[in-house]
Coordinates of C-alpha atoms in Angstrom, one line a residue:
M1 CA 15.4 12.0 10.5
L2 CA 15.3 15.7 11.5
V3 CA 16.8 16.8 8.1
I4 CA 14.3 14.7 6.2
A5 CA 11.4 16.1 8.2
L6 CA 12.5 19.7 7.5
I7 CA 12.9 19.0 3.8
I8 CA 9.3 17.6 3.6
K9 CA 7.9 20.6 5.6
I10 CA 9.7 23.1 3.3
E11 CA 8.4 21.5 0.1
D12 CA 4.8 20.9 1.3
P13 CA 3.5 22.5 4.6
G14 CA 1.9 20.0 6.9
P15 CA 3.1 17.1 9.1
A16 CA 6.4 15.4 8.1
F17 CA 5.1 12.1 9.3
F18 CA 2.2 10.1 7.9
K19 CA 0.2 7.6 9.8
Q20 CA -1.9 5.0 8.1
K21 CA -4.0 2.0 9.4
R22 CA -2.3 -1.2 8.4
V23 CA -2.8 -4.9 9.0
G24 CA -0.6 -6.5 11.7
L25 CA -0.1 -9.8 13.4
H26 CA -3.3 -11.9 13.2
K27 CA -4.9 -9.2 11.1
K28 CA -5.1 -6.7 14.0
H29 CA -4.8 -3.1 12.9
F30 CA -2.1 -0.7 13.9
M31 CA -1.0 2.8 12.8
L32 CA 2.1 2.6 10.6
I33 CA 4.4 5.6 10.7
K34 CA 6.2 6.8 7.6
F35 CA 7.7 10.0 6.3
R36 CA 5.1 11.8 4.2
S37 CA 6.2 11.5 0.5
M38 CA 2.9 12.7 -1.0
K39 CA 1.1 16.0 -1.0
M40 CA -1.4 16.8 1.6
D41 CA -4.3 16.7 -0.9
T42 CA -3.6 13.0 -1.8
P43 CA -6.6 10.7 -1.2
H44 CA -6.1 8.8 2.0
D45 CA -6.2 5.0 2.4
V46 CA -5.8 4.4 -1.4
P47 CA -2.9 2.2 -2.4
T48 CA -0.6 4.1 -4.8
H49 CA -1.2 1.6 -7.5
M50 CA -5.0 2.5 -7.4
L51 CA -4.5 6.2 -7.8
E52 CA -5.0 7.7 -11.2
N53 CA -1.7 9.3 -12.2
P54 CA 0.1 8.8 -8.8
D55 CA 3.0 11.0 -9.9
Q56 CA 0.8 14.1 -9.6
Y57 CA 0.7 13.5 -5.8
I58 CA 4.3 12.6 -5.1
L59 CA 6.5 15.3 -3.6
K60 CA 9.8 16.0 -5.4
C61 CA 11.7 14.9 -2.2
G62 CA 9.2 12.0 -2.0
K63 CA 10.5 10.4 -5.2
F64 CA 13.9 10.2 -3.6
L65 CA 12.6 9.1 -0.2
R66 CA 10.6 6.3 -1.9
K67 CA 13.4 5.1 -4.2
S68 CA 15.9 5.1 -1.3
S69 CA 13.3 3.6 1.1
L70 CA 14.1 6.4 3.6
D71 CA 10.3 7.1 3.9
E72 CA 10.2 3.8 5.8
L73 CA 12.7 4.9 8.5
P74 CA 10.0 6.0 11.1
Q75 CA 8.8 2.5 11.1
L76 CA 11.6 1.8 13.6
F77 CA 9.1 3.2 16.1
N78 CA 6.6 0.6 15.1
I79 CA 9.3 -2.1 15.6
F80 CA 10.2 -0.8 19.0
A81 CA 6.5 -0.8 19.9
G82 CA 6.3 -4.5 18.9
Q83 CA 3.8 -3.9 16.1
M84 CA 6.4 -4.8 13.4
S85 CA 9.6 -6.8 12.9
I86 CA 12.6 -5.9 10.8
I87 CA 11.9 -8.8 8.4
G88 CA 8.4 -10.1 7.5
P89 CA 5.6 -9.5 5.0
R90 CA 5.1 -5.8 4.4
P91 CA 1.9 -4.7 6.3
A92 CA -1.1 -4.3 4.0
L93 CA -3.4 -1.4 4.1
W94 CA -6.5 -2.2 6.1
N95 CA -8.6 -2.1 3.0
Q96 CA -6.4 -4.2 0.7
Y97 CA -8.8 -7.1 1.0
D98 CA -7.3 -8.9 -2.0
L99 CA -3.8 -9.0 -0.5
I100 CA -5.1 -9.9 3.0
E101 CA -7.2 -12.7 1.6
E102 CA -4.3 -14.1 -0.5
R103 CA -2.0 -14.0 2.5
D104 CA -4.5 -16.0 4.5
K105 CA -3.9 -18.9 2.1
Y106 CA -0.2 -19.0 3.2
G107 CA -0.4 -18.0 6.9
A108 CA 1.3 -14.8 6.1
N109 CA -1.1 -12.8 8.3
D110 CA 0.0 -14.8 11.3
V111 CA 3.5 -13.4 11.6
L112 CA 4.6 -9.9 12.5
P113 CA 4.7 -7.7 9.4
G114 CA 8.2 -6.4 8.6
L115 CA 10.1 -3.3 7.4
T116 CA 11.3 -5.5 4.5
G117 CA 10.6 -9.0 3.5
W118 CA 11.0 -11.8 0.9
A119 CA 8.5 -10.3 -1.5
Q120 CA 10.3 -6.9 -1.4
I121 CA 13.5 -8.4 -2.5
N122 CA 11.8 -10.5 -5.2
G123 CA 10.0 -7.7 -7.0
R124 CA 8.4 -5.3 -4.5
D125 CA 6.0 -3.0 -6.4
E126 CA 6.3 -5.0 -9.6
L127 CA 4.6 -8.1 -8.2
E128 CA 1.0 -8.9 -8.7
I129 CA -1.0 -9.5 -5.5
P130 CA -1.1 -13.4 -5.8
V131 CA 2.6 -13.5 -6.5
K132 CA 3.4 -11.2 -3.6
A133 CA 1.3 -13.2 -1.2
K134 CA 3.0 -16.4 -2.4
F135 CA 6.4 -14.9 -1.6
D136 CA 5.1 -13.9 1.8
G137 CA 4.0 -17.5 2.3
E138 CA 7.5 -18.7 1.3
Y139 CA 8.8 -16.4 4.0
V140 CA 6.6 -18.0 6.6
E141 CA 7.7 -21.5 5.5
K142 CA 11.4 -20.6 5.7
L143 CA 11.1 -18.5 8.8
S144 CA 14.4 -18.6 10.7
F145 CA 17.2 -16.4 11.8
G146 CA 19.3 -17.4 8.9
F147 CA 16.6 -16.7 6.4
D148 CA 16.0 -13.3 8.0
L149 CA 19.7 -12.5 7.6
K150 CA 19.5 -13.4 3.9
C151 CA 16.5 -11.1 3.5
F152 CA 18.3 -8.3 5.4
F153 CA 21.4 -8.4 3.3
K154 CA 19.5 -8.8 0.0
T155 CA 17.4 -5.8 1.0
I156 CA 20.5 -3.6 1.3
G157 CA 21.5 -4.6 -2.2
A158 CA 18.0 -4.1 -3.6
V159 CA 17.7 -0.6 -2.0
F160 CA 21.0 0.6 -3.4
K161 CA 20.0 -0.7 -6.9
H162 CA 16.4 0.7 -6.5
E163 CA 15.1 -2.7 -7.6
G164 CA 11.4 -3.2 -7.8
V165 CA 10.4 0.5 -7.1
V166 CA 7.5 1.3 -9.5
E167 CA 5.1 4.1 -8.5
G168 CA 1.6 2.8 -8.8
G169 CA 3.1 -0.4 -10.1
T170 CA 1.6 -3.4 -8.4
G171 CA 1.8 -6.1 -11.1
A172 CA 4.1 -4.0 -13.3
M173 CA 6.5 -6.9 -13.8
N174 CA 4.1 -8.6 -16.2
K175 CA 3.1 -5.4 -18.0

């Protein structure tokens, strides 16, 4: 983690970590910690898919961090703090009202958000919001240790294959 932090600071002065308000269990907000993969002048609290030309904001090392999911590593602190789980729906930004509302239909806001989840291994950035929320709902329905193990091991494969990583790509699967 120290090496990643140094690489970020060398490329773009500023903090190596990035904190962002996210939606947690029962829609309570918490501060999610990530490695910063975007430049300091990037608009805050705007989902990547809503940025005009998101590539202009992504650091060179940020592209690798995002593809490899290493930017998510600091969320281990959120897990240790009890704000997240290893497996569960990815925590939405506090202002992603469309996703939060869709997840309400499936009870997906009533489980701990996760570092990875069923939607991440079934399309990740490529999924449109209603489809992503439906996968999150399927996770809630199938919630068990065995299903979490399945998600965990499938995540490892998806990360190594860089599956579903599309910058600014919510809904890119149908485009």
